[in-house]
Amino acid sequence: MNATQYVISLPNFEGPLDLLLFFIKRDELDIYDIPISQITEEFLVYTHALQMLDLEQAGEFIVMAATLMQIKAKMLLPKPERGINEEEEEDPRAELVRRLIEYKQYKEIAEQLRNREEENRLVFYRQNFLADERVIEPETPEETLRNVTLFDLLTAFKKAVDRARKRKDIHVVERIAYTVEEQTDYILSIFNQRSQVTFFELIDRLDRMGIIVTMLALLELIKNKFIAFHQDDNFEDILLYKL
């Protein structure tokens, strides 16, 4: 009697947050009230299968599995009685929820930008950077910077697009079609000259489509940990720097 062969086939997820969002969407769960026991069990099953297939890739998932189990353990502990003036303890899931929402926003905007790039690839053009390139002077790093979220970066992106709509080109240049790969090279070339640049310096001379494609390239570089971003203060320009 021949033994039956079983082949494990797993869907591909970009990372542990991507997998959690899949569970939440599939089961129509409330992202603000995640049933941690249920989602932890499913996550562990996937992680165990992934370990058998690709131990190196499973690393991030193992870390998230440990985090989920820690959250689950905290939620099973009896809550101590609060005094009248004592504040209620933060939900153990709060940090996970924040990360999931930020990641979800990233995925949505990245997908919108990809779709828009495909729709307008043959219609919108950018100025010729070789003919119109400006010299960017190096900056001195700020002593104190605060961490900003992806939402802050997307807010700056919206302002840039709105500003581009109102601006009219005052000179004619050779027109070259935008691509994400080209804008990625352009961003990296700037960071070869200096360690940091502000977001609005990066997109200052671009038209609307140029800003969109550059933003898509920027998101990919952030996702792949080539660059990161900070902000001096609320509503200030966002500072991008090379990792």
XYZ file of N, CA and C in Angstrom:
729
model
N 0.860 -1.202 0.000
C 0.000 0.000 0.000
C 0.887 1.241 0.000
N 0.690 2.115 -0.960
C 1.526 3.293 -1.066
C 1.105 4.341 -0.052
N 2.113 4.955 0.559
C 1.824 6.028 1.517
C 1.344 7.260 0.762
N 0.367 7.934 1.334
C -0.147 9.153 0.715
C 0.808 10.302 0.990
N 1.115 11.094 -0.035
C 1.991 12.238 0.146
C 1.149 13.482 0.370
N 1.516 14.231 1.407
C 0.832 15.478 1.705
C 1.775 16.634 1.397
N 1.285 17.611 0.682
C 2.088 18.790 0.355
C 1.484 19.991 1.067
N 2.310 20.652 1.882
C 1.831 21.837 2.598
C 1.942 23.041 1.674
N 0.838 23.725 1.486
C 0.839 24.927 0.656
C 0.267 26.073 1.474
N 1.044 27.132 1.636
C 0.604 28.259 2.448
C 0.402 29.495 1.579
N -0.629 30.292 1.883
C -0.763 31.572 1.192
C 0.388 32.486 1.597
N 0.784 33.376 0.702
C 1.895 34.281 1.002
C 1.391 35.550 1.675
N 2.020 35.905 2.785
C 1.714 37.151 3.476
C 3.000 37.952 3.594
N 2.872 39.275 3.479
C 4.055 40.129 3.505
C 4.712 40.145 4.876
N 3.984 39.791 5.906
C 4.525 39.793 7.256
C 3.430 39.450 8.242
N 3.756 39.417 9.538
C 2.766 39.030 10.544
C 1.554 39.947 10.610
N 1.743 41.252 10.399
C 0.603 42.171 10.422
C -0.330 41.891 9.252
N 0.234 41.535 8.113
C -0.563 41.187 6.938
C -1.439 39.969 7.230
N -0.875 38.989 7.921
C -1.628 37.784 8.284
C -2.749 38.119 9.262
N -2.469 38.951 10.247
C -3.502 39.337 11.216
C -4.644 40.082 10.530
N -4.307 40.979 9.608
C -5.357 41.695 8.871
C -6.202 40.741 8.041
N -5.581 39.697 7.500
C -6.319 38.680 6.745
C -7.351 37.996 7.641
N -6.944 37.597 8.853
C -7.875 36.962 9.792
C -9.026 37.903 10.145
N -8.691 39.163 10.400
C -9.700 40.145 10.803
C -10.716 40.369 9.686
N -10.226 40.503 8.446
C -11.125 40.721 7.309
C -11.951 39.476 7.017
N -11.314 38.309 7.041
C -12.005 37.056 6.716
C -13.150 36.783 7.683
N -12.882 36.968 8.971
C -13.880 36.655 9.999
C -14.721 37.857 10.398
N -14.539 38.986 9.677
C -15.304 40.210 9.936
C -15.213 40.611 11.410
N -13.983 40.651 11.908
C -13.751 40.997 13.308
C -13.611 42.506 13.463
N -13.884 42.981 14.664
C -13.701 44.394 14.990
C -12.231 44.618 15.315
N -11.553 45.430 14.516
C -10.122 45.634 14.724
C -9.827 46.273 16.074
N -10.826 46.999 16.640
C -10.636 47.636 17.947
C -10.969 46.698 19.108
N -11.501 45.527 18.808
C -11.872 44.571 19.865
C -11.510 43.163 19.396
N -10.224 42.935 19.188
C -9.745 41.673 18.616
C -9.932 40.528 19.608
N -10.598 39.425 19.198
C -10.691 38.233 20.059
C -9.332 37.542 20.106
N -8.518 37.926 21.069
C -7.102 37.561 21.062
C -6.872 36.058 21.141
N -7.710 35.328 21.900
C -7.522 33.874 22.018
C -7.699 33.193 20.671
N -8.784 33.552 19.975
C -9.083 32.953 18.667
C -7.981 33.245 17.656
N -7.568 34.498 17.583
C -6.610 34.887 16.555
C -5.212 34.351 16.862
N -4.901 34.192 18.157
C -3.592 33.643 18.544
C -3.476 32.190 18.113
N -4.540 31.411 18.319
C -4.522 29.995 17.939
C -4.287 29.833 16.439
N -5.009 30.621 15.638
C -4.848 30.523 14.182
C -3.463 30.981 13.752
N -2.978 32.021 14.403
C -1.663 32.544 14.062
C -0.576 31.510 14.352
N -0.705 30.802 15.468
C 0.280 29.784 15.842
C 0.289 28.620 14.850
N -0.894 28.248 14.357
C -0.981 27.166 13.370
C -0.213 27.549 12.107
N -0.448 28.773 11.624
C 0.244 29.235 10.416
C 1.748 29.303 10.654
N 2.152 29.848 11.805
C 3.576 30.002 12.107
C 4.276 28.651 12.187
N 3.596 27.666 12.790
C 4.179 26.326 12.902
C 4.403 25.725 11.511
N 3.414 25.892 10.632
C 3.549 25.369 9.267
C 4.658 26.100 8.514
N 4.757 27.401 8.739
C 5.784 28.192 8.069
C 7.184 27.776 8.515
N 7.331 27.441 9.791
C 8.622 26.986 10.311
C 9.103 25.732 9.578
N 8.160 24.839 9.265
C 8.528 23.603 8.581
C 8.989 23.868 7.152
N 8.463 24.962 6.560
C 8.794 25.259 5.168
C 9.989 26.200 5.027
N 10.060 27.194 5.875
C 11.091 28.224 5.719
C 11.374 28.845 7.073
N 12.368 28.315 7.772
C 12.672 28.763 9.127
C 13.093 30.226 9.160
N 13.844 30.646 8.133
C 14.315 32.033 8.102
C 13.151 33.006 7.979
N 12.217 32.692 7.085
C 11.056 33.555 6.884
C 10.148 33.565 8.103
N 10.171 32.505 8.886
C 9.269 32.382 10.037
C 9.669 33.278 11.197
N 10.856 33.872 11.152
C 11.360 34.648 12.284
C 10.411 35.720 12.773
N 9.947 36.586 11.847
C 9.036 37.672 12.214
C 7.736 37.127 12.790
N 7.254 36.037 12.233
C 5.992 35.453 12.686
C 6.138 34.868 14.089
N 7.308 34.301 14.393
C 7.545 33.747 15.729
C 7.528 34.863 16.770
N 8.149 36.002 16.435
C 8.147 37.151 17.351
C 6.722 37.627 17.602
N 5.921 37.729 16.528
C 4.533 38.165 16.695
C 3.728 37.145 17.485
N 3.979 35.858 17.268
C 3.279 34.816 18.024
C 3.559 34.967 19.514
N 4.815 35.257 19.862
C 5.172 35.464 21.270
C 4.454 36.685 21.831
N 4.347 37.729 21.020
C 3.635 38.941 21.445
C 2.163 38.645 21.690
N 1.534 37.901 20.782
C 0.120 37.549 20.937
C -0.110 36.721 22.197
N 0.782 35.783 22.465
C 0.628 34.949 23.662
C 0.804 35.771 24.937
N 1.690 36.765 24.871
C 1.881 37.650 26.021
C 0.626 38.489 26.269
N 0.047 39.007 25.191
C -1.197 39.780 25.317
C -2.313 38.898 25.867
N -2.406 37.684 25.340
C -3.434 36.743 25.797
C -3.286 36.464 27.290
N -2.042 36.259 27.746
C -1.797 35.982 29.165
C -2.212 37.168 30.030
N -1.902 38.389 29.576
C -2.274 39.587 30.340
C -3.784 39.726 30.460
N -4.496 39.373 29.372
C -5.953 39.523 29.384
C -6.628 38.465 30.247
N -5.934 37.357 30.500
C -6.498 36.306 31.355
C -6.300 36.599 32.834
N -5.377 37.515 33.149
C -5.133 37.855 34.551
C -6.311 38.638 35.115
N -6.672 38.389 36.376
C -7.756 39.164 36.988
C -7.360 40.628 37.115
N -8.299 41.513 36.822
C -8.012 42.941 36.906
C -8.069 43.402 38.358
N -7.030 44.104 38.833
C -7.061 44.616 40.211
C -8.115 45.701 40.361
N -8.665 45.802 41.547
C -9.674 46.833 41.792
C -9.024 48.212 41.759
N -9.704 49.142 41.107
C -9.175 50.497 40.986
C -9.703 51.383 42.094
N -8.820 52.295 42.535
C -9.264 53.314 43.470
C -10.065 54.373 42.740
N -10.667 55.265 43.472
C -11.522 56.291 42.865
C -10.733 57.175 41.908
N -9.501 57.528 42.296
C -8.697 58.455 41.494
C -7.709 57.755 40.561
N -7.749 56.450 40.546
C -6.816 55.708 39.705
C -7.358 55.561 38.282
N -6.464 55.737 37.325
C -6.869 55.589 35.927
C -6.973 54.115 35.551
N -7.872 53.835 34.614
C -8.037 52.466 34.139
C -6.808 52.044 33.341
N -6.361 50.804 33.551
C -5.186 50.310 32.837
C -5.471 50.218 31.339
N -4.436 50.467 30.552
C -4.582 50.400 29.094
C -4.844 48.961 28.653
N -5.706 48.818 27.665
C -5.992 47.505 27.094
C -4.687 46.905 26.566
N -4.358 45.666 26.939
C -3.116 45.038 26.458
C -3.023 44.968 24.934
N -4.178 45.070 24.262
C -4.192 44.985 22.798
C -3.947 46.324 22.112
N -3.881 47.408 22.899
C -3.867 48.759 22.322
C -2.719 48.978 21.342
N -1.513 48.579 21.711
C -0.357 48.789 20.841
C -0.484 47.966 19.553
N -0.989 46.745 19.672
C -1.191 45.901 18.492
C -2.217 46.531 17.556
N -3.299 47.055 18.125
C -4.338 47.708 17.320
C -3.752 48.906 16.577
N -2.946 49.703 17.278
C -2.331 50.872 16.644
C -1.462 50.457 15.454
N -0.653 49.410 15.642
C 0.224 48.940 14.568
C -0.582 48.391 13.390
N -1.674 47.688 13.684
C -2.509 47.128 12.621
C -3.172 48.228 11.796
N -3.684 49.253 12.477
C -4.356 50.342 11.774
C -3.365 51.096 10.894
N -2.164 51.349 11.421
C -1.146 52.047 10.634
C -0.728 51.211 9.423
N -0.571 49.912 9.620
C -0.184 49.028 8.512
C -1.298 48.967 7.468
N -2.555 48.933 7.932
C -3.707 48.903 7.026
C -3.742 50.175 6.177
N -3.471 51.329 6.807
C -3.428 52.585 6.063
C -2.327 52.545 5.008
N -1.184 51.999 5.387
C -0.064 51.890 4.439
C -0.466 51.047 3.226
N -1.075 49.888 3.476
C -1.456 48.999 2.379
C -2.469 49.666 1.454
N -3.433 50.370 2.040
C -4.480 50.996 1.236
C -3.914 52.094 0.342
N -3.064 52.958 0.931
C -2.526 54.055 0.125
C -1.561 53.527 -0.925
N -0.788 52.499 -0.585
C 0.141 51.920 -1.557
C -0.619 51.321 -2.736
N -1.742 50.654 -2.452
C -2.552 50.058 -3.512
C -3.176 51.137 -4.390
N -3.655 52.223 -3.766
C -4.227 53.323 -4.539
C -3.187 53.947 -5.460
N -1.989 54.122 -4.931
C -0.931 54.729 -5.732
C -0.513 53.828 -6.888
N -0.452 52.527 -6.635
C -0.106 51.589 -7.713
C -1.151 51.636 -8.824
N -2.432 51.635 -8.415
C -3.508 51.684 -9.404
C -3.446 52.972 -10.221
N -3.196 54.078 -9.518
C -3.146 55.361 -10.213
C -1.959 55.429 -11.169
N -0.853 54.850 -10.764
C 0.326 54.839 -11.641
C 0.029 54.076 -12.924
N -0.638 52.907 -12.795
C -0.956 52.103 -13.972
C -1.916 52.836 -14.894
N -2.914 53.511 -14.307
C -3.920 54.204 -15.109
C -3.322 55.382 -15.878
N -2.322 56.012 -15.292
C -1.809 57.248 -15.878
C -0.401 57.127 -16.447
N 0.098 55.912 -16.549
C 1.484 55.717 -16.992
C 1.766 56.384 -18.341
N 0.779 56.324 -19.263
C 0.995 56.861 -20.606
C 0.466 58.278 -20.775
N -0.077 58.842 -19.682
C -0.705 60.153 -19.809
C 0.094 61.241 -19.111
N 0.541 60.972 -17.890
C 1.208 61.995 -17.105
C 2.720 61.890 -17.246
N 3.372 63.026 -17.196
C 4.820 63.084 -17.400
C 5.465 63.935 -16.328
N 6.791 63.795 -16.222
C 7.521 64.605 -15.258
C 8.510 65.506 -15.976
N 9.017 66.501 -15.257
C 10.051 67.346 -15.809
C 11.349 66.555 -15.911
N 12.226 67.001 -16.781
C 13.509 66.337 -16.968
C 14.448 66.719 -15.836
N 14.719 65.753 -14.956
C 15.575 66.052 -13.819
C 17.002 66.401 -14.250
N 17.467 65.845 -15.396
C 18.819 66.144 -15.850
C 18.936 67.612 -16.252
N 17.864 68.151 -16.855
C 17.891 69.537 -17.294
C 17.457 70.495 -16.199
N 16.712 69.996 -15.227
C 16.063 70.874 -14.254
C 16.499 70.568 -12.834
N 17.562 69.803 -12.672
C 17.973 69.365 -11.340
C 18.549 70.540 -10.566
N 18.253 70.638 -9.289
C 18.801 71.687 -8.454
C 19.758 71.091 -7.449
N 20.669 71.890 -6.957
C 21.633 71.424 -5.965
C 21.000 71.517 -4.590
N 21.023 70.403 -3.857
C 20.461 70.370 -2.508
C 21.605 70.440 -1.512
N 21.620 71.495 -0.719
C 22.700 71.670 0.249
C 22.499 70.744 1.437
N 23.609 70.223 2.005
C 23.500 69.355 3.188
C 22.909 70.100 4.371
N 22.217 69.375 5.237
C 21.640 69.937 6.445
C 22.356 69.403 7.662
N 22.278 70.164 8.743
C 22.789 69.671 10.019
C 21.679 68.915 10.715
N 21.894 67.676 11.185
C 20.839 66.908 11.853
C 20.322 67.631 13.083
N 19.022 67.625 13.280
C 18.422 68.227 14.466
C 18.744 67.396 15.696
N 18.927 68.085 16.829
C 19.256 67.365 18.061
C 18.058 66.586 18.576
N 16.874 67.176 18.442
C 15.686 66.520 18.982
C 14.654 66.347 17.888
N 14.277 65.099 17.620
C 13.255 64.780 16.631
C 12.253 63.845 17.262
N 11.004 63.983 16.893
C 10.018 63.076 17.453
C 9.614 62.075 16.392
N 9.262 60.872 16.800
C 8.793 59.866 15.850
C 7.452 60.283 15.279
N 7.248 60.032 14.013
C 5.963 60.318 13.392
C 5.419 59.043 12.792
N 4.135 59.036 12.557
C 3.491 57.849 12.017
C 3.358 57.972 10.506
N 2.983 56.881 9.894
C 2.747 56.875 8.455
C 1.622 57.842 8.101
N 0.662 58.017 9.019
C -0.444 58.942 8.784
C 0.085 60.361 8.566
N 1.116 60.770 9.345
C 1.706 62.096 9.177
C 2.319 62.240 7.786
N 2.982 61.192 7.327
C 3.595 61.221 5.997
C 2.532 61.314 4.911
N 1.441 60.582 5.078
C 0.362 60.615 4.089
C -0.336 61.970 4.091
N -0.406 62.622 5.272
C -0.970 63.970 5.355
C -0.113 64.945 4.559
N 1.203 64.827 4.702
C 2.122 65.674 3.936
C 1.976 65.413 2.439
N 1.774 64.149 2.078
C 1.574 63.775 0.675
C 0.333 64.460 0.105
N -0.762 64.458 0.867
C -2.000 65.086 0.401
C -1.797 66.589 0.193
N -1.078 67.227 1.119
C -0.805 68.658 0.982
C 0.007 68.933 -0.278
N 0.975 68.066 -0.554
C 1.820 68.248 -1.737
C 1.011 68.125 -3.022
N 0.106 67.144 -3.069
C -0.738 66.958 -4.256
C -1.659 68.156 -4.438
N -2.249 68.639 -3.329
C -3.132 69.808 -3.402
C -2.367 71.029 -3.910
N -1.136 71.184 -3.437
C -0.315 72.315 -3.863
C 0.043 72.206 -5.342
N 0.307 70.988 -5.813
C 0.667 70.783 -7.220
C -0.503 71.109 -8.144
N -1.735 70.863 -7.666
C -2.917 71.153 -8.489
C -3.005 72.653 -8.803
N -2.607 73.478 -7.817
C -2.744 74.927 -7.959
C -1.579 75.550 -8.720
N -0.458 74.799 -8.827
C 0.741 75.358 -9.423
C 0.731 75.187 -10.938
N 1.206 76.188 -11.658
C 1.315 76.118 -13.117
C 2.792 76.131 -13.501
N 3.163 75.263 -14.437
C 4.549 75.255 -14.911
C 4.842 76.558 -15.650
N 5.993 77.168 -15.370
C 6.334 78.449 -15.978
C 7.389 78.291 -17.076
N 7.828 77.060 -17.329
C 8.784 76.838 -18.406
C 8.536 75.474 -19.034
N 8.968 75.325 -20.265
C 8.763 74.081 -20.999
C 10.048 73.278 -20.950
N 9.924 71.995 -20.630
C 11.090 71.117 -20.577
C 10.764 69.839 -21.327
N 11.802 69.062 -21.587
C 11.600 67.758 -22.211
C 10.776 66.885 -21.276
N 9.820 66.157 -21.791
C 8.923 65.372 -20.956
C 9.316 63.895 -20.991
N 9.414 63.301 -19.829
C 9.822 61.907 -19.694
C 8.796 61.195 -18.815
N 8.376 60.006 -19.197
C 7.358 59.273 -18.434
C 7.898 58.862 -17.070
N 7.040 58.928 -16.057
C 7.416 58.515 -14.705
C 7.415 56.996 -14.572
N 8.323 56.487 -13.778
C 8.257 55.099 -13.315
C 8.684 55.069 -11.858
N 8.175 54.080 -11.111
C 8.556 53.935 -9.710
C 10.051 53.641 -9.594
N 10.565 52.803 -10.489
C 11.986 52.444 -10.439
C 12.869 53.675 -10.621
N 12.490 54.541 -11.553
C 13.275 55.744 -11.814
C 13.248 56.682 -10.613
N 12.069 56.845 -10.008
C 11.962 57.729 -8.855
C 12.675 57.143 -7.639
N 12.698 55.807 -7.538
C 13.460 55.162 -6.461
C 14.939 55.487 -6.607
N 15.451 55.384 -7.838
C 16.854 55.719 -8.092
C 17.126 57.189 -7.787
N 16.160 58.042 -8.139
C 16.308 59.483 -7.887
C 16.423 59.759 -6.387
N 15.549 59.130 -5.588
C 15.582 59.322 -4.131
C 16.906 58.830 -3.558
N 17.327 57.646 -3.988
C 18.586 57.086 -3.473
C 19.784 57.944 -3.884
N 19.717 58.559 -5.069
C 20.827 59.416 -5.505
C 20.957 60.638 -4.604
N 19.824 61.143 -4.118
C 19.866 62.275 -3.189
C 20.529 61.863 -1.881
N 20.182 60.651 -1.406
C 20.767 60.191 -0.144
C 22.230 59.777 -0.307
N 22.706 59.665 -1.517
C 24.143 59.470 -1.722
C 24.905 60.778 -1.521
N 24.192 61.917 -1.670
C 24.800 63.233 -1.495
C 24.679 63.742 -0.064
N 23.655 63.318 0.617
C 23.398 63.830 1.968
C 22.679 62.785 2.794
N 22.680 62.971 4.100
C 22.110 61.959 4.994
C 20.620 62.140 5.214
N 20.093 63.343 4.942
C 18.670 63.583 5.169
C 18.155 64.673 4.240
N 16.845 64.663 4.040
C 16.195 65.640 3.175
C 14.750 65.760 3.641
N 14.154 66.942 3.480
C 12.753 67.086 3.873
C 11.852 66.571 2.756
N 10.639 66.202 3.145
C 9.694 65.646 2.178
C 9.392 66.655 1.072
N 9.184 67.926 1.438
C 8.814 68.914 0.429
C 9.990 69.305 -0.464
N 11.222 69.178 0.039
C 12.375 69.356 -0.844
C 12.392 68.267 -1.915
N 12.020 67.074 -1.510
C 12.066 65.921 -2.410
C 11.100 66.067 -3.578
N 9.927 66.661 -3.315
C 8.888 66.710 -4.354
C 8.617 68.142 -4.836
N 9.494 69.076 -4.488
C 9.218 70.501 -4.709
C 8.920 70.851 -6.160
N 9.641 70.253 -7.114
C 9.469 70.654 -8.513
C 8.665 69.650 -9.333
N 7.975 68.783 -8.660
C 7.216 67.754 -9.377
C 5.780 68.189 -9.626
N 5.199 67.684 -10.708
C 3.775 67.874 -10.926
C 3.008 66.825 -10.114
N 1.686 66.835 -10.267
C 0.843 65.972 -9.437
C 1.191 64.502 -9.602
N 1.342 64.043 -10.856
C 1.650 62.637 -11.072
C 3.049 62.304 -10.567
N 3.966 63.246 -10.707
C 5.311 63.029 -10.199
C 5.328 62.828 -8.701
N 4.508 63.596 -7.990
C 4.410 63.457 -6.535
C 3.855 62.086 -6.172
N 2.835 61.649 -6.908
C 2.214 60.353 -6.618
C 3.211 59.214 -6.808
N 3.920 59.215 -7.937
C 4.863 58.128 -8.215
C 6.048 58.179 -7.249
N 6.512 59.383 -6.922
C 7.606 59.520 -5.958
C 7.175 59.032 -4.584
N 5.923 59.306 -4.220
C 5.414 58.832 -2.933
C 5.381 57.310 -2.903
N 4.991 56.699 -4.009
C 4.972 55.238 -4.087
C 6.384 54.675 -3.921
N 7.354 55.298 -4.586
C 8.749 54.864 -4.447
C 9.224 55.043 -3.010
N 8.810 56.140 -2.393
C 9.198 56.424 -1.012
C 8.634 55.382 -0.057
N 7.375 55.005 -0.249
C 6.751 53.987 0.602
C 7.471 52.647 0.480
N 7.886 52.306 -0.725
C 8.612 51.049 -0.910
C 9.957 51.083 -0.193
N 10.643 52.230 -0.242
C 11.930 52.362 0.442
C 11.766 52.308 1.956
N 10.673 52.886 2.458
C 10.392 52.829 3.895
C 10.065 51.399 4.305
N 9.237 50.750 3.506
C 8.857 49.364 3.800
C 10.078 48.453 3.836
N 11.026 48.669 2.925
C 12.228 47.838 2.847
C 13.356 48.327 3.748
N 13.031 49.325 4.591
C 13.957 49.824 5.620
C 15.233 50.439 5.039
N 15.106 51.095 3.888
C 16.229 51.860 3.351
C 16.249 53.267 3.946
N 15.044 53.820 4.194
C 14.952 55.143 4.797
C 13.869 55.142 5.865
N 13.915 56.161 6.728
C 12.900 56.346 7.773
C 12.556 57.828 7.816
N 11.603 58.209 8.665
C 11.191 59.607 8.696
C 10.897 60.072 10.114
N 11.139 61.371 10.348
C 10.892 62.028 11.630
C 10.264 63.385 11.372
N 9.832 64.018 12.474
C 9.245 65.346 12.361
C 9.647 66.153 13.584
N 10.078 67.411 13.369
C 10.485 68.255 14.491
C 9.326 68.506 15.442
N 8.169 68.822 14.869
C 7.004 69.174 15.677
C 5.766 68.975 14.824
N 4.603 68.980 15.464
C 3.350 68.840 14.723
C 3.262 69.893 13.624
N 2.833 69.464 12.447
C 2.589 70.328 11.291
C 3.876 70.848 10.639
N 5.056 70.456 11.148
C 6.311 70.828 10.506
C 6.585 69.882 9.332
N 7.519 70.294 8.463
C 7.886 69.439 7.338
C 8.510 68.145 7.859
N 8.256 67.045 7.168
C 8.766 65.738 7.595
C 10.183 65.542 7.069
N 11.053 65.061 7.939
C 12.458 64.844 7.603
C 12.692 63.376 7.288
N 13.234 63.103 6.111
C 13.562 61.742 5.686
C 15.059 61.522 5.854
N 15.437 60.351 6.341
C 16.866 60.080 6.500
C 17.173 58.633 6.154
N 18.433 58.408 5.758
C 18.865 57.090 5.309
C 19.209 56.211 6.500
N 18.787 54.936 6.458
C 19.112 53.992 7.527
C 20.449 53.302 7.245
